[in-house]
Coordinates of C-alpha atoms in Angstrom, one line a residue:
M1 CA 4.1 44.3 -41.4
L2 CA 6.9 44.7 -38.9
H3 CA 6.0 47.0 -36.0
L4 CA 9.1 48.8 -34.5
P5 CA 8.8 49.8 -30.8
S6 CA 8.6 53.5 -30.2
A7 CA 11.5 55.5 -28.7
M8 CA 9.7 55.5 -25.3
H9 CA 9.3 51.8 -25.3
V10 CA 13.0 51.3 -26.1
A11 CA 14.0 53.7 -23.2
I12 CA 11.8 51.8 -20.7
L13 CA 13.2 48.4 -21.8
A14 CA 16.8 49.7 -21.6
A15 CA 16.2 51.0 -18.1
M16 CA 14.8 47.7 -17.0
V17 CA 17.9 45.9 -18.2
V18 CA 20.6 48.2 -16.8
A19 CA 19.0 49.5 -13.6
P20 CA 20.2 47.3 -10.7
G21 CA 17.5 46.3 -8.2
W22 CA 14.6 47.7 -10.3
A23 CA 12.3 44.9 -9.3
S24 CA 12.5 45.5 -5.5
P25 CA 12.6 49.2 -4.8
D26 CA 11.2 48.6 -1.3
A27 CA 14.4 46.8 -0.2
S28 CA 16.7 49.7 -1.4
A29 CA 14.5 52.3 0.3
Q30 CA 14.8 50.7 3.7
Q31 CA 16.9 52.6 6.1
Q32 CA 20.3 51.1 6.8
L33 CA 21.1 51.0 10.6
S34 CA 24.2 50.1 12.7
V35 CA 24.0 48.7 16.2
R36 CA 25.6 51.3 18.5
V37 CA 25.8 49.3 21.7
E38 CA 25.4 45.6 22.3
E39 CA 21.6 45.0 22.3
N40 CA 18.9 42.4 22.3
L41 CA 17.0 41.3 19.2
R42 CA 13.4 40.4 20.1
A43 CA 10.5 38.7 18.4
Q44 CA 8.2 41.6 19.3
P45 CA 8.7 44.9 21.2
N46 CA 10.0 43.8 24.6
G47 CA 9.0 40.2 23.6
T48 CA 10.8 36.9 23.3
L49 CA 14.6 37.1 23.2
L50 CA 16.0 36.0 19.8
G51 CA 19.6 36.8 20.6
T52 CA 22.0 39.8 20.9
L53 CA 23.8 41.8 18.3
E54 CA 27.3 43.3 18.6
P55 CA 28.2 47.0 18.0
G56 CA 28.7 47.6 14.3
A57 CA 26.3 45.0 13.1
R58 CA 24.3 46.1 10.0
L59 CA 20.5 46.1 9.8
R60 CA 17.7 47.2 7.6
E61 CA 14.9 49.1 9.4
G62 CA 11.3 48.5 8.7
V63 CA 8.4 50.1 10.7
R64 CA 8.7 51.7 14.1
E65 CA 6.5 51.4 17.2
G66 CA 7.3 54.1 19.7
Q67 CA 10.9 53.5 20.8
W68 CA 11.1 50.1 19.0
S69 CA 12.3 49.5 15.4
E70 CA 11.5 46.4 13.3
V71 CA 14.9 45.3 11.8
T72 CA 16.2 42.6 9.5
V73 CA 19.6 41.1 10.0
E74 CA 21.5 38.7 7.7
G75 CA 24.6 36.7 8.4
W76 CA 26.2 33.3 8.4
I77 CA 25.8 30.5 11.0
W78 CA 27.5 27.1 11.4
L79 CA 25.3 24.4 9.8
E80 CA 25.8 21.8 12.6
S81 CA 24.1 24.2 15.1
L82 CA 20.8 24.2 13.1
Q83 CA 17.9 21.9 12.5
Q84 CA 15.6 21.8 9.4
R85 CA 11.9 22.5 9.7
S86 CA 9.0 23.4 7.4
G87 CA 7.8 26.9 6.6
T88 CA 9.5 30.2 5.5
L89 CA 11.5 30.2 8.7
N90 CA 12.9 26.8 7.8
L91 CA 15.8 26.6 10.2
V92 CA 16.0 26.6 14.0
V93 CA 19.0 27.1 16.3
S94 CA 19.3 23.8 18.1
V95 CA 22.4 23.9 20.3
S96 CA 22.3 24.7 24.0
G97 CA 23.6 28.2 24.6
G98 CA 22.9 29.4 21.1
E99 CA 25.3 30.0 18.2
N100 CA 27.3 32.9 16.8
L101 CA 26.0 34.9 13.8
R102 CA 29.0 35.9 11.6
S103 CA 29.5 38.4 8.7
Q104 CA 30.8 35.5 6.5
P105 CA 31.9 31.9 7.0
Q106 CA 34.5 32.0 9.8
G107 CA 34.2 35.8 9.7
S108 CA 33.7 38.4 12.4
V109 CA 31.0 37.8 15.0
M110 CA 28.0 40.0 14.5
G111 CA 26.0 38.6 17.5
R112 CA 24.7 35.4 19.1
L113 CA 21.4 33.8 18.4
A114 CA 19.5 32.0 21.2
I115 CA 18.5 28.3 21.1
G116 CA 15.0 28.0 19.5
T117 CA 15.4 31.1 17.3
L118 CA 13.8 30.5 13.8
L119 CA 15.7 31.6 10.7
E120 CA 15.1 31.9 6.9
E121 CA 17.8 30.1 4.8
L122 CA 19.2 32.2 2.0
E123 CA 22.1 30.1 0.7
R124 CA 24.6 27.4 1.7
R125 CA 28.3 26.8 1.5
P126 CA 30.1 23.8 2.9
G127 CA 29.4 23.8 6.6
W128 CA 27.8 27.2 6.6
V129 CA 24.3 28.7 6.0
R130 CA 23.5 32.4 5.2
V131 CA 20.3 33.2 7.1
R132 CA 17.9 36.1 7.6
R133 CA 15.7 37.1 10.6
T134 CA 13.4 40.0 11.2
G135 CA 12.8 41.1 14.8
W136 CA 12.6 44.2 17.0
M137 CA 15.3 46.3 18.7
W138 CA 15.3 49.2 21.1
R139 CA 15.8 52.2 18.8
P140 CA 18.0 54.4 21.0
S141 CA 20.6 51.6 20.8
L142 CA 20.8 52.0 17.0
E143 CA 22.1 54.6 14.7
T144 CA 21.9 55.4 11.0
A145 CA 24.7 53.9 9.0
S146 CA 26.5 56.1 6.6
V147 CA 26.4 55.3 2.9
A148 CA 30.0 54.2 3.0
E149 CA 29.6 52.0 6.0
A150 CA 26.3 50.5 4.7
S151 CA 28.2 49.4 1.5
G152 CA 31.0 47.9 3.5
Q153 CA 33.6 50.5 2.3
T154 CA 34.7 51.5 5.8
A155 CA 35.1 49.6 9.0
P156 CA 32.9 50.9 11.9
Q157 CA 34.5 52.0 15.2
P158 CA 32.0 50.5 17.7
P159 CA 32.0 51.5 21.4
P160 CA 33.2 49.0 24.0
T161 CA 31.2 45.8 24.5
Q162 CA 29.3 45.0 27.6
S163 CA 32.1 42.7 28.8
Q164 CA 34.3 45.8 29.3
V165 CA 32.0 47.2 32.1
G166 CA 34.2 48.8 34.8
R167 CA 37.4 48.8 32.7
A168 CA 38.9 52.3 32.6
P169 CA 42.0 52.8 30.4
G170 CA 45.2 52.9 32.5
N171 CA 43.5 51.6 35.6
Q172 CA 42.6 47.9 34.9
S173 CA 42.6 47.2 38.7
D174 CA 39.3 49.1 39.0
V175 CA 37.6 45.9 37.8
A176 CA 38.4 44.1 41.0
T177 CA 37.5 46.9 43.4
S178 CA 35.4 46.2 46.4
N179 CA 31.7 47.1 46.7
G180 CA 31.1 50.7 47.5
A181 CA 34.2 51.9 45.5
W182 CA 33.8 54.6 42.9
I183 CA 35.3 54.0 39.5
R184 CA 35.7 56.1 36.4
I185 CA 34.5 55.0 33.0
G186 CA 37.0 55.2 30.1
S187 CA 37.3 57.6 27.2
R188 CA 34.7 55.9 25.0
G189 CA 31.8 55.4 27.5
L190 CA 30.0 52.2 28.2
P191 CA 26.4 50.9 27.9
L192 CA 24.3 50.8 31.1
L193 CA 22.1 47.7 31.1
A194 CA 19.0 46.7 33.1
G195 CA 20.8 43.5 34.1
P196 CA 23.5 41.1 32.9
G197 CA 22.7 40.6 29.3
G198 CA 19.6 42.8 29.6
D199 CA 18.3 45.7 27.6
T200 CA 20.3 48.9 27.3
L201 CA 19.0 51.7 29.5
G202 CA 21.5 54.3 28.3
V203 CA 25.2 55.0 27.6
T204 CA 27.5 56.6 30.1
G205 CA 29.6 59.4 28.9
P206 CA 33.4 59.3 28.9
G207 CA 34.9 59.9 32.4
T208 CA 31.6 59.2 34.2
E209 CA 32.0 58.1 37.8
V210 CA 29.9 55.2 39.1
Q211 CA 29.7 53.4 42.4
V212 CA 30.1 49.6 42.4
L213 CA 27.2 48.1 44.5
G214 CA 27.7 44.4 43.7
R215 CA 29.3 42.0 41.4
Q216 CA 28.1 38.9 39.4
G217 CA 30.9 37.2 37.5
N218 CA 32.3 39.8 35.1
W219 CA 29.4 42.2 35.7
S220 CA 29.2 45.1 38.1
R221 CA 26.0 46.6 39.4
V222 CA 26.6 50.3 39.7
R223 CA 24.9 53.5 40.9
L224 CA 25.0 56.6 38.8
E225 CA 24.1 60.0 40.2
G226 CA 23.1 63.0 38.2
W227 CA 20.4 65.5 37.4
I228 CA 17.7 65.8 34.8
W229 CA 15.7 68.9 33.8
T230 CA 12.2 68.7 35.2
P231 CA 10.8 72.2 35.8
E232 CA 8.3 72.3 38.6
G233 CA 4.7 72.0 37.2
Q234 CA 5.9 71.0 33.7
A235 CA 6.7 67.7 32.0
G236 CA 10.2 69.1 31.1
G237 CA 12.4 66.4 29.6
V238 CA 10.2 63.6 31.0
E239 CA 8.0 61.9 28.4
S240 CA 4.3 61.7 29.1
G241 CA 3.0 58.2 29.3
E242 CA 1.2 55.8 31.7
A243 CA 0.9 57.4 35.1
T244 CA 1.3 54.0 36.8
P245 CA 3.2 51.0 35.5
P246 CA 1.1 48.0 34.8
E247 CA 0.2 45.8 37.8
V248 CA 1.4 42.2 37.4
S249 CA 1.7 39.1 39.6
A250 CA 4.9 37.6 40.9
A251 CA 3.9 34.4 39.1
D252 CA 3.9 36.3 35.8
I253 CA 7.4 37.5 36.3
V254 CA 8.7 34.1 37.4
A255 CA 7.1 32.4 34.4
S256 CA 8.9 34.8 31.9
P257 CA 11.9 36.2 33.8
D258 CA 13.8 37.3 30.6
A259 CA 10.7 39.2 29.3
F260 CA 10.3 41.2 32.5
L261 CA 14.0 41.9 33.1
G262 CA 14.5 45.7 33.4
R263 CA 10.8 46.5 33.2
V264 CA 9.0 48.7 35.7
V265 CA 6.0 47.0 37.2
T266 CA 3.6 47.4 40.1
L267 CA 2.8 44.6 42.6
T268 CA 0.5 44.4 45.6
L269 CA 2.5 42.7 48.4
Q270 CA 2.4 41.7 52.0
F271 CA 5.3 43.1 54.0
I272 CA 7.1 40.6 56.2
S273 CA 10.3 42.2 57.4
L274 CA 13.2 44.5 56.6
E275 CA 16.4 42.5 56.0
R276 CA 20.1 43.0 55.1
A277 CA 21.6 40.9 52.4
E278 CA 24.3 38.4 53.3
R279 CA 27.2 37.6 51.1
V280 CA 25.5 34.4 49.8
R281 CA 22.9 36.5 48.1
T282 CA 24.8 37.2 44.9
D283 CA 21.9 39.3 43.3
F284 CA 22.5 41.9 46.1
Y285 CA 25.6 43.6 47.4
E286 CA 26.5 42.5 50.9
G287 CA 24.6 44.5 53.5
E288 CA 22.1 45.9 51.0
P289 CA 18.7 46.5 52.7
F290 CA 15.7 44.8 51.2
L291 CA 12.1 44.2 52.0
L292 CA 11.0 40.5 52.4
T293 CA 7.5 40.4 51.1
R294 CA 4.9 37.8 50.0
A295 CA 3.1 38.0 46.7
S296 CA -0.6 38.7 46.7
Q297 CA -1.3 36.3 43.9
G298 CA 0.1 33.2 42.3
G299 CA 0.5 30.9 45.3
G300 CA 2.0 33.5 47.7
G301 CA 5.6 33.2 46.6
F302 CA 8.2 35.6 48.0
V303 CA 9.3 38.9 46.3
Y304 CA 12.4 40.8 47.4
V305 CA 12.5 44.6 47.1
A306 CA 15.9 46.2 47.2
L307 CA 15.8 49.4 49.1
P308 CA 18.2 52.3 48.7
P309 CA 19.7 53.2 52.1
E310 CA 18.5 56.8 51.9
R311 CA 14.9 55.5 51.6
L312 CA 14.9 53.4 54.8
G313 CA 12.7 56.0 56.4
E314 CA 9.8 55.2 54.0
V315 CA 9.3 51.8 55.5
Q316 CA 9.2 53.0 59.1
G317 CA 5.8 52.3 60.6
I318 CA 4.9 49.4 58.3
A319 CA 4.0 46.4 60.4
P320 CA 4.5 42.8 59.5
L321 CA 1.6 41.5 57.3
D322 CA 0.6 45.0 56.2
R323 CA -0.3 45.2 52.5
I324 CA 1.7 47.6 50.4
V325 CA 1.8 48.6 46.7
V326 CA 5.3 48.6 45.3
T327 CA 6.5 50.0 42.0
G328 CA 10.0 48.9 41.0
R329 CA 12.3 47.9 38.2
V330 CA 12.8 44.1 37.8
R331 CA 16.4 43.4 38.7
A332 CA 16.0 39.7 38.4
G333 CA 12.9 37.8 37.3
A334 CA 14.1 34.7 39.2
G335 CA 16.8 35.3 41.7
T336 CA 19.9 33.1 41.7
L337 CA 19.4 31.8 45.3
T338 CA 15.6 31.5 45.6
G339 CA 14.1 31.8 42.2
S340 CA 11.9 34.6 43.4
P341 CA 11.6 38.1 41.7
I342 CA 13.9 40.9 42.9
L343 CA 12.8 44.5 42.3
D344 CA 14.6 47.8 42.7
L345 CA 12.2 50.1 44.6
Q346 CA 10.9 53.2 42.8
G347 CA 7.7 53.8 44.8
L348 CA 5.9 52.5 47.8
R349 CA 2.5 53.1 49.3
R350 CA 0.1 51.3 51.6
A351 CA -2.6 49.3 49.8
P352 CA -6.1 50.8 50.1
P353 CA -8.4 49.2 52.7
G354 CA -10.2 46.1 51.3
S355 CA -7.6 45.3 48.7
D356 CA -7.5 41.6 47.7
F357 CA -4.7 39.5 48.9

């Protein structure tokens, strides 16, 4: 006897045939993101650097951890810049300096992947490979892509890239201004980074005035002055978190300079002297005051602590060889001239009696 399928069975079978993507609902449910400002792609939150992605690059968001988002990016890369390996991530970027990730073969550049970055191969065309990589990005540097943009129907209008730092429309000469000069950011704002090629700390508003403190190639180190709302006795706009940044050693920073770039850390140091930077010290602006100190661990290497001029009074009375506890943001994990860490001072106190050194 011939058994005909019920009407319900027919409906289910028809839906399976005509509904696109029915077999992978998780992929379609993932949030589509767009890179708002040039930002690093990392293997873990604040972990190994995999590369950088340009404004407008499209991503799929996975899970979140605090201010970090797990993201997946796909694009095309030149085959000659890759080497084959075993495993799911079966390709590795093998050229010094890394290689561009493009929207299509010979298409627009979406970002640049670092040497050693592992990739999953999706398909090949002559001379090109489409690849996929999942990593982590700083969530404030991303934004939700509109449905039209996510489907490629409209072209995004990204903000200026990091290479445009210091360029204000109608006043291109501002780029070459001397240290100490004030310049005005253009009408689209610019990202503010922890260091050249570092993580994005924020985005300046259009017309923001910043003071140039030093230059390194096409980069300018700037000072931005402003106010934040912090009512006395209340947390205000400041997020609660660790009261004291983690204490590390100078050796830890030197061993992984890229991982520590822009991070706030605490070190126990031995004060040697108060100095002023000479022109040869390209990680400083000429004449910038800094503390020359010796690390308490890791072989006693030097650590340089940049000191805002208005805080010079805080170091008065500290004698050579006194032990101090410094909290600062890592300006350079390994300075250009000496290979030693450089911190921007945020807090300083004397080490308690009996502290190890």
